[in-house]
Short mmCIF file of C-alpha atoms in Angstrom, two decimals:
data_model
loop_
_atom_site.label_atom_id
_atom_site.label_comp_id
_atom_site.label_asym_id
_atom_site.label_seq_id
_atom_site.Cartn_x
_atom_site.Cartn_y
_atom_site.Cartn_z
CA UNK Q 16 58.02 139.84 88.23
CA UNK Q 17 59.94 137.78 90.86
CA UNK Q 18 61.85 135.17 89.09
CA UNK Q 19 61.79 132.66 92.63
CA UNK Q 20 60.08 132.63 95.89
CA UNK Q 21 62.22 133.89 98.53
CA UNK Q 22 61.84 130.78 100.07
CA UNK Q 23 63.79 128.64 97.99
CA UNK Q 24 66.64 126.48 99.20
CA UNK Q 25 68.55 126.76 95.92
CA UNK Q 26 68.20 126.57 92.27
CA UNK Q 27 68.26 123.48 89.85
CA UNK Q 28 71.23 124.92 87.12
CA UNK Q 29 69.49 122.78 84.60
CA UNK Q 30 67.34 124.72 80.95
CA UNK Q 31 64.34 123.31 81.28
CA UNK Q 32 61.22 123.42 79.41
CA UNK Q 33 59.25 126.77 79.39
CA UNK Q 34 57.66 128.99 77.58
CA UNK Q 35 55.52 132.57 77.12
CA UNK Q 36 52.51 133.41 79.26
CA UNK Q 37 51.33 135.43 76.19
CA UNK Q 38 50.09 138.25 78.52
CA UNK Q 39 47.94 136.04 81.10
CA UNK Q 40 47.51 136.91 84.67
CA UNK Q 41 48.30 134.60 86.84
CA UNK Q 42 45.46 133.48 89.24
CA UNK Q 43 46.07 129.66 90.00
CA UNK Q 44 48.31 127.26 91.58
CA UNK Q 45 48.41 123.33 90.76
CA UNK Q 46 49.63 120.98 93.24
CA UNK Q 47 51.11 117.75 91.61
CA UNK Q 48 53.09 114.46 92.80
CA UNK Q 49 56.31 113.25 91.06
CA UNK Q 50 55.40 109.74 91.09
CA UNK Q 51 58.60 109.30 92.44
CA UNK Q 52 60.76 109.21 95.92
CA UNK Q 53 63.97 110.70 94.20
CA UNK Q 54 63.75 114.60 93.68
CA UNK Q 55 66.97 114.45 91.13
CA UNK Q 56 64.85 111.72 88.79
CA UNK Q 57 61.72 113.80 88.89
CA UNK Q 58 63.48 116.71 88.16
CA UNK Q 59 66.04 115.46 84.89
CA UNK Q 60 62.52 114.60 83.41
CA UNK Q 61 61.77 118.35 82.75
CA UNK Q 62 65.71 119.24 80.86
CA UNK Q 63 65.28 120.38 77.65
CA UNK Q 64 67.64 117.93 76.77
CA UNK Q 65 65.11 114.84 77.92
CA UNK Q 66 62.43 115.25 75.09
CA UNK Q 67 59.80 115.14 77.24
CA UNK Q 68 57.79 118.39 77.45
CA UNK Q 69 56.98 118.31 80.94
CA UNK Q 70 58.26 120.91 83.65
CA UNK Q 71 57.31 122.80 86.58
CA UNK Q 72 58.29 125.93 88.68
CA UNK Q 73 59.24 124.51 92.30
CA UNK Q 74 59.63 120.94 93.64
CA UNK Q 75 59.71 120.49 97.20
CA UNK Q 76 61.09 117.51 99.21
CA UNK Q 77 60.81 117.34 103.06
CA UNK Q 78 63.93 120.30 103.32
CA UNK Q 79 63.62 122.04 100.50
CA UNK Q 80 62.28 124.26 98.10
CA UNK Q 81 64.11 124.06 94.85
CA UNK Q 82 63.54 126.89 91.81
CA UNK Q 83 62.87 125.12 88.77
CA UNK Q 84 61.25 126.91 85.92
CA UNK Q 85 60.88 131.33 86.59
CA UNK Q 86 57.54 132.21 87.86
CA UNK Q 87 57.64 134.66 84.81
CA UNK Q 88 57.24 132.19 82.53
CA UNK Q 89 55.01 129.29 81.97
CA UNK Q 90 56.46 125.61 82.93
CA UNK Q 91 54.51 122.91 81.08
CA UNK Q 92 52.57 121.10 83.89
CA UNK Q 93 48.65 120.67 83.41
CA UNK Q 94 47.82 121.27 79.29
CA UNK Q 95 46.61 118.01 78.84
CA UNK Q 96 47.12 115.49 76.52
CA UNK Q 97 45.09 116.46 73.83
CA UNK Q 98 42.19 114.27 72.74
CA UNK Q 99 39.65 113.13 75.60
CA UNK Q 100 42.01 114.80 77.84
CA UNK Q 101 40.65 118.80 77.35
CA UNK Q 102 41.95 120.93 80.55
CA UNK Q 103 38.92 122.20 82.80
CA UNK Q 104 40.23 125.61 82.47
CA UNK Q 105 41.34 127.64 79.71
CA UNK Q 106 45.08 128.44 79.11
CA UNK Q 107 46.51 126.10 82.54
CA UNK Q 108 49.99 126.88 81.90
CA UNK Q 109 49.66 130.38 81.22
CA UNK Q 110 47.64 131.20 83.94
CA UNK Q 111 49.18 129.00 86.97
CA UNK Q 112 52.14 127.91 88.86
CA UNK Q 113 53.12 124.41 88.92
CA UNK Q 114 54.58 122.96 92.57
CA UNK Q 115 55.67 119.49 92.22
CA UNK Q 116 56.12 117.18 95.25
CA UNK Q 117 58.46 114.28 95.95
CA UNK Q 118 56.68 111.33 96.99
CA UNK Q 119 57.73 109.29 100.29
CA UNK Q 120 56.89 106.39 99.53
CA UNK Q 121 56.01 104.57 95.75
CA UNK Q 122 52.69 102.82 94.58
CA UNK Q 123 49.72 102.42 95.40
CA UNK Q 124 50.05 105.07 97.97
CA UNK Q 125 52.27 107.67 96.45
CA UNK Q 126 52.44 108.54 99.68
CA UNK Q 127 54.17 112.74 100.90
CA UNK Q 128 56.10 113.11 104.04
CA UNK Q 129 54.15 116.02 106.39
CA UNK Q 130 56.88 118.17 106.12
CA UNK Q 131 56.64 118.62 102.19
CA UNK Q 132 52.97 119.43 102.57
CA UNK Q 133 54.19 121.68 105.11
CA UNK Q 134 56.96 123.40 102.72
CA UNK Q 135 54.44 123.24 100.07
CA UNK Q 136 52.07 125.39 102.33
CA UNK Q 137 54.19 127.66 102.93
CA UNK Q 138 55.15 128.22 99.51
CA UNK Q 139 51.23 128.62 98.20
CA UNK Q 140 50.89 131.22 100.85
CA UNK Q 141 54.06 133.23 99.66
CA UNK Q 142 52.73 132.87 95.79
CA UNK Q 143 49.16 134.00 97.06
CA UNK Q 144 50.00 136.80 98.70
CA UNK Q 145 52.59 138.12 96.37
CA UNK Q 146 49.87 137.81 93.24
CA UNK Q 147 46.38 138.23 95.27
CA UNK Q 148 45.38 134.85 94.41
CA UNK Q 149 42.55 133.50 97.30
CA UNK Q 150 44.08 131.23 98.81
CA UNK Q 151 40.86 128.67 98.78
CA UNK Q 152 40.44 125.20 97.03
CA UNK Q 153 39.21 127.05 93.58
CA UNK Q 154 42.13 128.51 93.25
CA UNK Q 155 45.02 126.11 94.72
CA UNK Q 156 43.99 122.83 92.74
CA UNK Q 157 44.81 119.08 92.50
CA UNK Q 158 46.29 118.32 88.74
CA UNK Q 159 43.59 116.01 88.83
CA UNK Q 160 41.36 118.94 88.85
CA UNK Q 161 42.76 119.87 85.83
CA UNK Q 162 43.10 117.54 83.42
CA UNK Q 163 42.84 113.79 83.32
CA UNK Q 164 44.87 111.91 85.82
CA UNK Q 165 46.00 110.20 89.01
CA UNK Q 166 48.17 113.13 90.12
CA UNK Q 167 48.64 114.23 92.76
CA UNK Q 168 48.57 110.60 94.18
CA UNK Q 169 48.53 110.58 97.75
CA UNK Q 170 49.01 114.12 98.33
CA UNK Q 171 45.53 115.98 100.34
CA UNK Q 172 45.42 119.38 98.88
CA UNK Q 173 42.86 120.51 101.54
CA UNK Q 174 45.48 120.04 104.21
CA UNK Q 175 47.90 122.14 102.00
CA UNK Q 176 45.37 124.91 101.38
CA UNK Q 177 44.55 124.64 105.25
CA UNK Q 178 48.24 124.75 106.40
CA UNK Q 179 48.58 127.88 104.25
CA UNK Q 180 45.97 129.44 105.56
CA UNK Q 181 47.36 129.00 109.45
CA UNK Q 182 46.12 125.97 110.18
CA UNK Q 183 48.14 123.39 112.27
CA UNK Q 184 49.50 119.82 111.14
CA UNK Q 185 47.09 117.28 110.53
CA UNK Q 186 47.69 114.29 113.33
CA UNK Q 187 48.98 112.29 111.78
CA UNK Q 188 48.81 113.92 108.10
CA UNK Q 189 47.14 111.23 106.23
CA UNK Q 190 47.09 110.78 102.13
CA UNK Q 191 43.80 110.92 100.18
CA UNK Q 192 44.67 107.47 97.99
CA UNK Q 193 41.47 106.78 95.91
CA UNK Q 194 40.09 103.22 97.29
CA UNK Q 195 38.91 100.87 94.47
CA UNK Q 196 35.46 99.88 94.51
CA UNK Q 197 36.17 97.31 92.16
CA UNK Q 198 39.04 94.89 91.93
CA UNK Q 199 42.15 95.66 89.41
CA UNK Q 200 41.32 93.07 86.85
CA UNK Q 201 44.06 91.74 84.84
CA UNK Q 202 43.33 93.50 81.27
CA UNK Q 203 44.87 92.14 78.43
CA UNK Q 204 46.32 94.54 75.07
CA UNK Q 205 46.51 93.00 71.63
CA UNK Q 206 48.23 94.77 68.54
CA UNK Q 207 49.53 94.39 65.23
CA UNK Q 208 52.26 96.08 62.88
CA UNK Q 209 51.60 96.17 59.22
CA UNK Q 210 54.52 95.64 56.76
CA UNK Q 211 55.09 98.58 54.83
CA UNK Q 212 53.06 98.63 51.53
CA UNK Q 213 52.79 94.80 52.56
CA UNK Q 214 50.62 92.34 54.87
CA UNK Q 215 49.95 92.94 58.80
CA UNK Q 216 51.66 90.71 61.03
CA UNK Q 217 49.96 88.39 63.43
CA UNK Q 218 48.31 89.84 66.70
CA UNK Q 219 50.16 89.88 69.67
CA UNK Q 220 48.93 89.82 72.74
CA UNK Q 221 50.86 91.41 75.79
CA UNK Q 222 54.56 90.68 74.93
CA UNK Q 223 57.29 88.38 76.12
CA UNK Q 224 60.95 87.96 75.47
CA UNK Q 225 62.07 84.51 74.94
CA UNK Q 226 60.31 83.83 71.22
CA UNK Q 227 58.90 86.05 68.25
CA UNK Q 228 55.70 86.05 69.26
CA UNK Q 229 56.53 88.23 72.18
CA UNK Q 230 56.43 91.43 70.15
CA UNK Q 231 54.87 92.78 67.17
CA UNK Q 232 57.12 93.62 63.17
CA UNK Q 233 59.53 92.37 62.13
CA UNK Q 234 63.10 92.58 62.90
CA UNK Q 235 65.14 95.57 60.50
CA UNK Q 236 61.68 95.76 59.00
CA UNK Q 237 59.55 99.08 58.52
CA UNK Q 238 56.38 99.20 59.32
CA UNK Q 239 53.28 101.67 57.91
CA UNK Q 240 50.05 101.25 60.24
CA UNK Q 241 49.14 100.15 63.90
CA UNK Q 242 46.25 98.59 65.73
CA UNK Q 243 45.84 98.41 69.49
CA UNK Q 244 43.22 97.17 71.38
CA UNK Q 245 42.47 96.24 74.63
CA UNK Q 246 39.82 93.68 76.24
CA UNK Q 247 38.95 96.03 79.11
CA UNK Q 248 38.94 99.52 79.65
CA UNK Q 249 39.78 101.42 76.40
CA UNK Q 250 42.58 102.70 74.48
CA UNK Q 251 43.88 105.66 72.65
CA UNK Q 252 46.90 105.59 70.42
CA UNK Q 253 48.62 107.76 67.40
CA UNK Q 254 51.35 106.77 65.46
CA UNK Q 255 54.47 109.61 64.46
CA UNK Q 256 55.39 108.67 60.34
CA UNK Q 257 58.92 109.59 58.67
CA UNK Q 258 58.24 112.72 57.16
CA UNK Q 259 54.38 113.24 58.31
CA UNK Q 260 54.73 114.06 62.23
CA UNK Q 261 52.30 112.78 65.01
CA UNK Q 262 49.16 111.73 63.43
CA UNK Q 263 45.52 111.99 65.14
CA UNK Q 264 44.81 110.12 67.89
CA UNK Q 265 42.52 106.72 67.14
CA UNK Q 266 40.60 104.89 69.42
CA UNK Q 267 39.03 101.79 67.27
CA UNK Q 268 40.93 98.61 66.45
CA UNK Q 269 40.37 97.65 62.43
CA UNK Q 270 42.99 96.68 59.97
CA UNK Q 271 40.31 97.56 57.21
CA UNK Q 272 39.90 101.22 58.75
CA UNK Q 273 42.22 103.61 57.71
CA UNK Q 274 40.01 106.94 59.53
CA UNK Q 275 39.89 105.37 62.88
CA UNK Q 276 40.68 101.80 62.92
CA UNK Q 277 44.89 101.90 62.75
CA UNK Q 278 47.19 104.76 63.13
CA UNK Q 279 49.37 105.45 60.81
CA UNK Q 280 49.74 106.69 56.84
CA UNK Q 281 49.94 103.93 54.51
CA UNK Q 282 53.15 103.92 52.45
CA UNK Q 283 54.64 106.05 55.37
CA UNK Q 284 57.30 104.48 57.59
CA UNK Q 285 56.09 104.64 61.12
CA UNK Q 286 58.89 106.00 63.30
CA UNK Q 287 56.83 106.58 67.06
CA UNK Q 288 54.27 105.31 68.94
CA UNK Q 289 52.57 106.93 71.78
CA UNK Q 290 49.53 104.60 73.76
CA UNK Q 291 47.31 105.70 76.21
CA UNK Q 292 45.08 103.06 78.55
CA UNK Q 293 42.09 104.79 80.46
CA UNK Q 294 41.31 103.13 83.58
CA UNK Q 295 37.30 102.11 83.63
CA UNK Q 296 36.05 104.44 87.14
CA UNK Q 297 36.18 102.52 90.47
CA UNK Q 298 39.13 100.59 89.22
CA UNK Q 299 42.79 100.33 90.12
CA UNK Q 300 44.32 102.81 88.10
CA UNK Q 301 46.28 101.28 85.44
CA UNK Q 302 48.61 102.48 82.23
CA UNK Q 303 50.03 101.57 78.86
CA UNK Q 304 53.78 100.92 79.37
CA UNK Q 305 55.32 99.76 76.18
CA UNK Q 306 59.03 100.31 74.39
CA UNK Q 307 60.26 99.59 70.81
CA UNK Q 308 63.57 98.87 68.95
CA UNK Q 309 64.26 100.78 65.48
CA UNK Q 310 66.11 99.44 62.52
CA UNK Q 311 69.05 101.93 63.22
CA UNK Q 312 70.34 100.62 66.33
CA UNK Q 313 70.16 97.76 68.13
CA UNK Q 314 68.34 97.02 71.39
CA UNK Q 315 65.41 98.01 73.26
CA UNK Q 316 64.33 101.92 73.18
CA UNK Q 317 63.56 103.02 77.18
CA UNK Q 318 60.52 102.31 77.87
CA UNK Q 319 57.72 104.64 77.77
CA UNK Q 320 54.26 105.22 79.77
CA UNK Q 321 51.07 106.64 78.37
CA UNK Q 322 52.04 110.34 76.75
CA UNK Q 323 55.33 110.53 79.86
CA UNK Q 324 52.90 112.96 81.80
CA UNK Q 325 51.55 110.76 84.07
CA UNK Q 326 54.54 109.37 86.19
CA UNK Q 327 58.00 110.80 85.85
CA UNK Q 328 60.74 109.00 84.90
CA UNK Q 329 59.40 107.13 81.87
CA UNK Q 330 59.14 108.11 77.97
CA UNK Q 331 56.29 109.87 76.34
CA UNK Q 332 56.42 107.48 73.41
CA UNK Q 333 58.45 104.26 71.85
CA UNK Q 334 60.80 105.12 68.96
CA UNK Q 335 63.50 107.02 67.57
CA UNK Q 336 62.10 109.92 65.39
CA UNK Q 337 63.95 109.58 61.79
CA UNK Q 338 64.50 106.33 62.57
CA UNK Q 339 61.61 103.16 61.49
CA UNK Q 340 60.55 101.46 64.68
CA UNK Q 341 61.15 97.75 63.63
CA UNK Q 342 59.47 95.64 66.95
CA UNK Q 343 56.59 97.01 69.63
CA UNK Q 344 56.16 95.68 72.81
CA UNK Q 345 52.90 96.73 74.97
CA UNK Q 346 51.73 95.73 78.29
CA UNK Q 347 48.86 97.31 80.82
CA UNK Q 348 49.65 97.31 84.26
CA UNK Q 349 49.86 99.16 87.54
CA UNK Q 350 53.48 99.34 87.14
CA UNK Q 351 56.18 99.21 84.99
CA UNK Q 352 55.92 95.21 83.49
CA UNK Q 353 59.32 95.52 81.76
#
């Protein structure tokens, strides 16, 4: 099996996450955005040595074509989340290869300069050809077509698909960015730590950072359950326990409900968080960022965004596995509100 197109530019050095395609044919390609205008950013985010599970096989800027992860093995691109978020098809990353796309311009647009979609193109039609994939719209997708997301942003996968299949340059190539039918309504998240084997703490509601009230725990405190819940919209969240792992995913808000009303494990240090905000349809699209300090170390943890699939550059969750997350901060927003 070819490890690169022949039409790559060069090679990114970098290990990054991959792994077997257990035997599966390969029969799709997935188009995605990086949610960001620098290549180098979008790319560090797939290292091994980042921690965020994320990869793909190609990215491809306006003059380039870069090698990423070996076609002969999977990159880690469109599996999902897990939870609501089941893929459309069955084994995504075993079965396709991921080209990611640097963006030209940021939100809301996400905007990709014509000559990416143009390289892009070109690089479907090489991968098509040299595995007999039809090179039509079921079997060059949008991530969105996938799994649950906003990716690929801006980027019009038809024009791709039609550029690889000899068509000529849209005039001027124009970005599919969904149009709200509704406005982006302010939406407001409010969450509690518990103490461990103690009492919860107050709610908090969004964050700030000039009094105590701005985040939730308790400074070089641990902390054993979580609740999260949002006044528009809805919210899923797990919490990752010393000891115990990631536990299931919870989508109620009740500090009497241990099955599906706070994540966590009672008695159980919590030591992650990950939070994911689902955008009602018609709406703005809108995440969970949030970030966390530990009792370890001191200062705020980078901050994350939903599961760190979504857009590149941010965590997949708050903490410091090993190490009891002592403060939460969460916000909902269009962007990054730290």
């Amino acid at each position: 099996m070819t490890r690169f197109s022949n039409l790559i530019t060069s090679e990114n050095p970098n290990t990054m996450y991959s792994g077997s395609r257990n035997g599966v044919k390969i029969d799709r390609i997935v188009i995605h955005h990086n949610a960001t205008t620098n290549k180098n950013v979008a790319m560090s985010t797939w290292y091994t040595s980042s921690g965020n599970w994320t990869s793909a096989h190609y990215e491809v800027t306006p003059t380039e074509i870069i090698g990423c992860v070996e076609e002969g093995y999977a990159a880690y691109h469109c599996g999902g989340t897990g939870g609501y978020d089941v893929p459309k098809m069955s084994n995504p990353n075993e079965r396709s290869i991921g080209i990611e796309n640097v963006n030209s311009t940021g939100a809301p647009s996400w905007s990709v300069d014509p000559r990416t979609v143009a390289n892009t193109a070109k690089l479907v039609r090489d991968i098509c050809n040299r595995y007999g994939i039809p090179c039509d719209r079921r079997h060059v997708l949008a991530h969105n077509e996938v799994t649950a997301t906003a990716c690929p942003g801006g980027l019009d996968v038809d024009e791709v698909v039609r550029l690889a299949n000899g068509g000529s340059a849209s005039t001027p190539t124009k970005p599919v960015t969904p149009t709200p039918s509704k406005p982006t309504p302010k939406v407001n998240v409010t969450y509690s730590l518990r103490n461990l084997n103690g009492g919860w703490n107050g709610d908090v509601t969004n964050f700030n950072n000039s009094d105590s009230n701005g985040f939730s725990g308790v400074p070089n405190g641990r902390h054993d359950l979580l609740t999260v819940s949002v006044n528009h919209g809805s919210v899923k969240y797990r919490a990752h326990t010393v000891g115990h792992g990631w536990n299931g995913w919870i989508t109620g808000s009740n500090k009497n409900d241990t099955v599906n009303g706070c994540a966590g494990i009672a008695g159980h240090p919590i030591d992650g968080v990950q939070v994911i905000y689902i955008t009602p349809n018609g709406e703005g699209y809108q995440q969970a960022y949030y970030r966390s300090q530990t009792t370890q170390r001191a200062g705020w943890l980078a901050v994350a965004c939903d599961d760190g699939n979504s857009i590149n550059g941010f965590d997949g969750f708050a903490g410091m596995i090993g190490e009891p997350l002592d403060r939460l901060q969460i916000g909902i927003a269009d962007h990054n509100p730290f």
